[in-house]
Coordinates of C-alpha atoms and ligand atoms in Angstrom, one line a residue:
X1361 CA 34.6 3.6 -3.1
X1362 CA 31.1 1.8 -3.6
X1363 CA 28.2 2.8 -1.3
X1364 CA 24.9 0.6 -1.7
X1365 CA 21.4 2.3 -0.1
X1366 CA 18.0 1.7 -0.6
X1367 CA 17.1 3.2 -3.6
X1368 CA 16.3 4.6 -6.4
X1369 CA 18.0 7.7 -6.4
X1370 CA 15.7 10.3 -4.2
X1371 CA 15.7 8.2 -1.0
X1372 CA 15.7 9.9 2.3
X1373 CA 18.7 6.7 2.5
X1374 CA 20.0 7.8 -0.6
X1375 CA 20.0 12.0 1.3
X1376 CA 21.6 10.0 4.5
X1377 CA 24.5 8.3 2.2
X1378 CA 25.4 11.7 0.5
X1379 CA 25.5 13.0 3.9
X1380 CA 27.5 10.3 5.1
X1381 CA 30.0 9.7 2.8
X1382 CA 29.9 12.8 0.3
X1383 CA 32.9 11.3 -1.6
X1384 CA 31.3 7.7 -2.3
X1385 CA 30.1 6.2 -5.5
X1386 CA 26.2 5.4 -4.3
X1387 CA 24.5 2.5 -6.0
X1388 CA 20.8 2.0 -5.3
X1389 CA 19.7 -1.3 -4.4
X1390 CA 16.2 -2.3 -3.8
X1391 CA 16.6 -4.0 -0.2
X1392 CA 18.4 -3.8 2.9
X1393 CA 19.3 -7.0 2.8
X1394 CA 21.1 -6.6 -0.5
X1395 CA 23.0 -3.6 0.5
X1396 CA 25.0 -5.5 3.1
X1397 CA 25.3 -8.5 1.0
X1398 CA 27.3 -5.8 -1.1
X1399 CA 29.2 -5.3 1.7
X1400 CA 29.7 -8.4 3.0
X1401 CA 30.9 -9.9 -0.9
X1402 CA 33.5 -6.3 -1.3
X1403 CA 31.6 -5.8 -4.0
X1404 CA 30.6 -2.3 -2.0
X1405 CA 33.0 -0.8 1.1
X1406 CA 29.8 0.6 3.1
X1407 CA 25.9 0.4 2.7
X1408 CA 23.9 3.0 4.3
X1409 CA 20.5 2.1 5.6
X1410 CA 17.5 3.4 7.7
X1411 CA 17.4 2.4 11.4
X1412 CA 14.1 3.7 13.3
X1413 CA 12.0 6.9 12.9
X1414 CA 10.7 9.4 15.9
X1415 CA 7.4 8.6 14.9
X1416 CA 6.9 5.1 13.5
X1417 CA 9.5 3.0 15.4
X1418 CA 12.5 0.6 14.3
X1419 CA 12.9 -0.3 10.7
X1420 CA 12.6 -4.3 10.9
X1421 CA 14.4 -5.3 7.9
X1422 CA 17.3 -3.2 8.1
X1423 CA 17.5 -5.0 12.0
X1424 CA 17.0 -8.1 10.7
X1425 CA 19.4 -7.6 7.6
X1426 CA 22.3 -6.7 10.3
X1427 CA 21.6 -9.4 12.8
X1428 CA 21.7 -12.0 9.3
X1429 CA 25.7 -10.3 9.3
X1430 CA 27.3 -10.6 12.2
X1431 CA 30.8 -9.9 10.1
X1432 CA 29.2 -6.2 9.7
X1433 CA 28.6 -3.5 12.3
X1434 CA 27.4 0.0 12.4
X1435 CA 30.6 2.6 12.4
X1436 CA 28.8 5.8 12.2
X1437 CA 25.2 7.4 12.2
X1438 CA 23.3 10.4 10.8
X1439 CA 19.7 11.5 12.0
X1440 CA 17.7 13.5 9.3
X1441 CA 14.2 15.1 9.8
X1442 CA 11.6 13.4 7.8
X1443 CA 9.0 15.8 5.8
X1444 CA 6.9 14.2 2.9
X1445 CA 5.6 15.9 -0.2
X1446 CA 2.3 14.3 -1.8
X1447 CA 3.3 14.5 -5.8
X1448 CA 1.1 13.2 -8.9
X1449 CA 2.3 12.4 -12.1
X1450 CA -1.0 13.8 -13.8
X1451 CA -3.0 16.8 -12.3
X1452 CA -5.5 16.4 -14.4
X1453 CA -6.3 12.7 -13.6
X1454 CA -8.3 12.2 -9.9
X1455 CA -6.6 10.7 -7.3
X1456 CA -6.8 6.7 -6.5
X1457 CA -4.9 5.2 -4.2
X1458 CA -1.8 6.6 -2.6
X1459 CA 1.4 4.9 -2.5
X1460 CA 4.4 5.0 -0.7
X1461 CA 7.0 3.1 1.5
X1462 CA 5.2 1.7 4.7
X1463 CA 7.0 3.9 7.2
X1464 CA 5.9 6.8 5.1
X1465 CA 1.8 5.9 4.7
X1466 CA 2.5 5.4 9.3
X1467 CA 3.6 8.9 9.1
X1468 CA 1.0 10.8 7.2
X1469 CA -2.0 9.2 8.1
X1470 CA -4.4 11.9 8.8
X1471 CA -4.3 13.6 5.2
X1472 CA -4.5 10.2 4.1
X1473 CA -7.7 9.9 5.8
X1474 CA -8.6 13.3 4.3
X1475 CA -8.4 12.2 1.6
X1476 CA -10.5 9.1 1.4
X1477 CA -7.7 7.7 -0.6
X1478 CA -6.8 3.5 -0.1
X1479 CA -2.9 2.9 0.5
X1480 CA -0.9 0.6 -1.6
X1481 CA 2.9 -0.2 0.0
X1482 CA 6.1 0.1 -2.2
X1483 CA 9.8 -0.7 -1.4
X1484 CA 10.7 2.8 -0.5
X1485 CA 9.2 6.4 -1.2
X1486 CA 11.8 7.0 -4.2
X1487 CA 10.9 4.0 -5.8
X1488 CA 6.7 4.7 -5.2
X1489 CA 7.5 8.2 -7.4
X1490 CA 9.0 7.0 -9.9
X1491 CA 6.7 4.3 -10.9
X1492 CA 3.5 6.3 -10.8
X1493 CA 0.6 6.1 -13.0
X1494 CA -1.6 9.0 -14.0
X1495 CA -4.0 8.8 -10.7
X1496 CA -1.8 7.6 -8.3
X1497 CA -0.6 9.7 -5.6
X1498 CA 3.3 9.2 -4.7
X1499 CA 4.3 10.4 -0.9
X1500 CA 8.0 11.0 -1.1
X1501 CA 11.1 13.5 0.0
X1502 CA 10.4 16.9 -1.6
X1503 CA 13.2 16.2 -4.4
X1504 CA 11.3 13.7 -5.8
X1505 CA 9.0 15.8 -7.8
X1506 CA 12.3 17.2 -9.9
X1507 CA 13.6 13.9 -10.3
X1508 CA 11.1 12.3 -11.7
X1509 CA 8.7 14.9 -13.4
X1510 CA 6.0 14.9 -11.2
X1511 CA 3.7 18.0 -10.0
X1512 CA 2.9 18.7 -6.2
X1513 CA -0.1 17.6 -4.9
X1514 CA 0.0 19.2 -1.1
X1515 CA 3.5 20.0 1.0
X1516 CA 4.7 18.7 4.1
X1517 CA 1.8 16.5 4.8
X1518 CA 3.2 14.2 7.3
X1519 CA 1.4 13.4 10.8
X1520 CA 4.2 15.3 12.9
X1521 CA 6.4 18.1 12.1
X1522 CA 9.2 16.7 14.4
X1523 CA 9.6 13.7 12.8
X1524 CA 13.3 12.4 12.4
X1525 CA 15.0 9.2 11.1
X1526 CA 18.2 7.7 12.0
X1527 CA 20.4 6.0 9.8
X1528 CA 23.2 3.4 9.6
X1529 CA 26.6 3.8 7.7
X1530 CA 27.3 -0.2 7.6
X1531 CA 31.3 -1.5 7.0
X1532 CA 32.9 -4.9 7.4
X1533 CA 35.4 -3.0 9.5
X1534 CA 34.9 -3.2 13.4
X1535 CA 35.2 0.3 15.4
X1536 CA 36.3 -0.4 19.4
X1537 CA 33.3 -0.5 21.2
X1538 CA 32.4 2.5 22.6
X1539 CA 30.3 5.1 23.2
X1540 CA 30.4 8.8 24.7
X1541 CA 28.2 12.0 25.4
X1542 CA 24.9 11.8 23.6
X1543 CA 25.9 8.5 21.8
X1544 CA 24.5 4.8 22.3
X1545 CA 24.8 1.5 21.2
X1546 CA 22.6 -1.1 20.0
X1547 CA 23.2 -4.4 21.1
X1548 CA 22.1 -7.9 20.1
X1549 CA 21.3 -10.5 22.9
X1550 CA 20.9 -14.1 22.3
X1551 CA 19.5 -15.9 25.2
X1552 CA 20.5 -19.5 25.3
X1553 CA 17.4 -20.8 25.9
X1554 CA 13.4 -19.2 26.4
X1555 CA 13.3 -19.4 30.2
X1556 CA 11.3 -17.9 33.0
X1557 CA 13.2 -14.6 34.4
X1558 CA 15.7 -14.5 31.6
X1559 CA 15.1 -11.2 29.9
X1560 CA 15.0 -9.9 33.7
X1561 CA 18.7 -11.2 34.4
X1562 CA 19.9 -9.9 31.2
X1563 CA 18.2 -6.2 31.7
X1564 CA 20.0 -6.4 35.3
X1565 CA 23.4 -6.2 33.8
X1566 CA 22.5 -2.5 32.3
X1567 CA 20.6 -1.8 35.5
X1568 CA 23.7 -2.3 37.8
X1569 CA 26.0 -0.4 35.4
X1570 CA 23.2 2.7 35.3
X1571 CA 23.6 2.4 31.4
X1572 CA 20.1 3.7 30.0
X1573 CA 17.9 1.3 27.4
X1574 CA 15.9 3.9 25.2
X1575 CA 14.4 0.9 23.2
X1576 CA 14.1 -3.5 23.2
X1577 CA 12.6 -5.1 20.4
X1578 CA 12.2 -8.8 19.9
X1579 CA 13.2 -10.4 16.6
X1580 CA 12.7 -14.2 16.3
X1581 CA 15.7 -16.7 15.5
X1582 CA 14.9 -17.7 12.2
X1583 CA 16.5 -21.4 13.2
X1584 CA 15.0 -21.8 16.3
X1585 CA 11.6 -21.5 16.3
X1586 CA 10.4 -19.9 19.8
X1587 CA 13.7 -18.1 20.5
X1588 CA 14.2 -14.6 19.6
X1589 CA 17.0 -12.4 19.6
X1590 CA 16.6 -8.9 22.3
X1591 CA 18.1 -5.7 20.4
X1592 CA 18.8 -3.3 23.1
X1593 CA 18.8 0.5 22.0
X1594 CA 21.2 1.2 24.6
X1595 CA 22.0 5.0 26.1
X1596 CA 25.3 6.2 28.2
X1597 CA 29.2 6.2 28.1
X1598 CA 31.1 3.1 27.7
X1599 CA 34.6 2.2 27.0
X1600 CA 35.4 -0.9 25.3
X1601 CA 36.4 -2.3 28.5
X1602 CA 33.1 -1.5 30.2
X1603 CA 31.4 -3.3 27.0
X1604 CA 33.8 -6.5 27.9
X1605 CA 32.6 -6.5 31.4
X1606 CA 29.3 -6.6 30.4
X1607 CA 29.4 -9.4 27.7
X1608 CA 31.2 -11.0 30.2
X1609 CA 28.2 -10.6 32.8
X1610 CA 25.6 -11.0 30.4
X1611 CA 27.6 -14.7 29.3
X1612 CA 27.3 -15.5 33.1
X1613 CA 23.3 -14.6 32.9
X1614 CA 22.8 -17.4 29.8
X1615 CA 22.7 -14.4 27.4
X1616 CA 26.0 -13.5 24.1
X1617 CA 26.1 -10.3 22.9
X1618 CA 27.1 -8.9 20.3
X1619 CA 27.6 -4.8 19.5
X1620 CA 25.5 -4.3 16.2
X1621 CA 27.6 -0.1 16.5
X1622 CA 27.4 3.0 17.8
X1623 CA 23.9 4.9 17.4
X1624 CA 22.3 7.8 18.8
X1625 CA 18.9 7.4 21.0
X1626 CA 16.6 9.6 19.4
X1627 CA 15.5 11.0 22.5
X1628 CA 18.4 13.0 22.8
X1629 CA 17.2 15.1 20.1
X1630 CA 13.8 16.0 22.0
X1631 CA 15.7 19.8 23.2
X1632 CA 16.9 19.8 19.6
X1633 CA 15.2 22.0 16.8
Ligands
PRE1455 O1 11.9 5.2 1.4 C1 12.7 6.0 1.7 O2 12.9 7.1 1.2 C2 13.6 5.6 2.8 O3 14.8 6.0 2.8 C3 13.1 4.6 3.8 C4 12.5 5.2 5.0 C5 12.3 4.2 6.1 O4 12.6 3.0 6.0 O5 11.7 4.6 7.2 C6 13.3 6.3 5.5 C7 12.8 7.4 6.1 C8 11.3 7.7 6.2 O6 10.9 7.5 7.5 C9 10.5 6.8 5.3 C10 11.1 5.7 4.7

């Protein structure tokens, strides 16, 4: 069974996929994007694929990717803490820049400054180790420096200790819309049209039903200029006939949704260690 994550191997993705789906055949790919258009063509059964981080907020193109797949839908979800290891391919060589995915320069930012170093982005931290050059400065998941023969710079030098990040496990399959105990769902709300009041009626429905919105973020529709899609991080218990109520109710309001899958609000792991 194929498994496509944002690679190259060394990913905190590619730690979430083994994780996941410990028996799957992973196959790196460079984008989210193309991890679910292996899922969508069969030529992969599941991609796995970050979602949002404690620190740094939603991961946009793995949103947009999903809501661009509306024959895909989350069925399961792993949250992993996030430390970053600052690794050189050349001690002997000063430091020029440091490099990394973007999430990852957001979440280290004061040794950064430390450092007096400029930041260059790459497509994920994996893929900034391995391509270093003797004075660059990869940020990247502790395995990294084994993987790719590099030597360690500093340890753990991200912003905030208690970092984590959430990630996807993406099938063509649809799970019953549900959710229970410390689970949520995330939601995808088209309004018909860009009206006064109309993100008010549509945040009513959860309000009424005491379901819990831990997160909304705005994505535009890439057809429509001026409209934009609401992703709703929703919190609570639902049964698959509570979720058709509320479609239902949220049709009545000018808004169709759509379940994007089950996920878990990272506030519930605030009491966690
Ligand atoms: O680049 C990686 O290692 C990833 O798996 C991506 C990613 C992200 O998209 O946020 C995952 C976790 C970290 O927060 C930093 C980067």
């Amino acid at each position: 069974m194929r498994l496509a994550y944002l690679g190259p191997s060394g990913t905190f993705t590619h730690q979430a996929a083994a994780t996941l789906r410990p028996d799957a055949d992973g196959s790196p790919v460079d984008a989210a994007s193309d991890a679910l258009a292996a899922v969508a063509s069969g030529a992969a059964s599941y991609a796995v694929l970050p979602i949002d981080n404690s620190v740094n907020g939603v991961v946009v193109p793995t949103l947009d990717a999903l809501l661009a797949r509306p024959e895909l839908s989350i069925v399961d979800s792993i949250v992993l803490p996030i430390s970053f290891d600052a690794f050189t391919p050349d001690p002997a060589v000063a430091p020029t820049v440091v490099v990394s995915h973007p999430h990852a320069l957001a979440q280290c930012r004061a040794w950064i400054e430390a450092q007096g170093l400029p930041t260059r982005e790459a497509a994920s931290t994996a893929a900034a180790c391995r391509d270093l050059a003797p004075g660059e400065v990869g940020l990247g998941p502790r395995i990294c420096g084994g993987l790719y023969g590099l030597a360690t710079v500093a340890a753990a030098v991200e912003d905030n200790a208690r970092a984590y990040t959430q990630f996807a496990l993406v099938s063509a399959s649809r799970l019953p819309v549900r959710a229970d105990g410390d689970e949520g769902l995330l939601v995808a709300l088209l309004p018909e049209a860009n009206v006064p009041g109309i993100l008010r009626r549509l945040l009513g429905v959860l309000e009424r039903r005491g379901v819990n919105m831990t997160n909304l973020v705005t994505r535009p529709v890439p057809e429509t200029p001026g409209l934009f899609t609401f992703l709703l991080f929703c919190s609570g218990t639902f049964t698959a006939d509570d979720f058709e109520a509320m479609r239902a109710e949220w049709a009545a309001h000018g808004g169709s949704a759509r379940a994007l899958g089950r996920i878990t609000p990272l506030h519930e792991l605030a009491g966690r260690s």
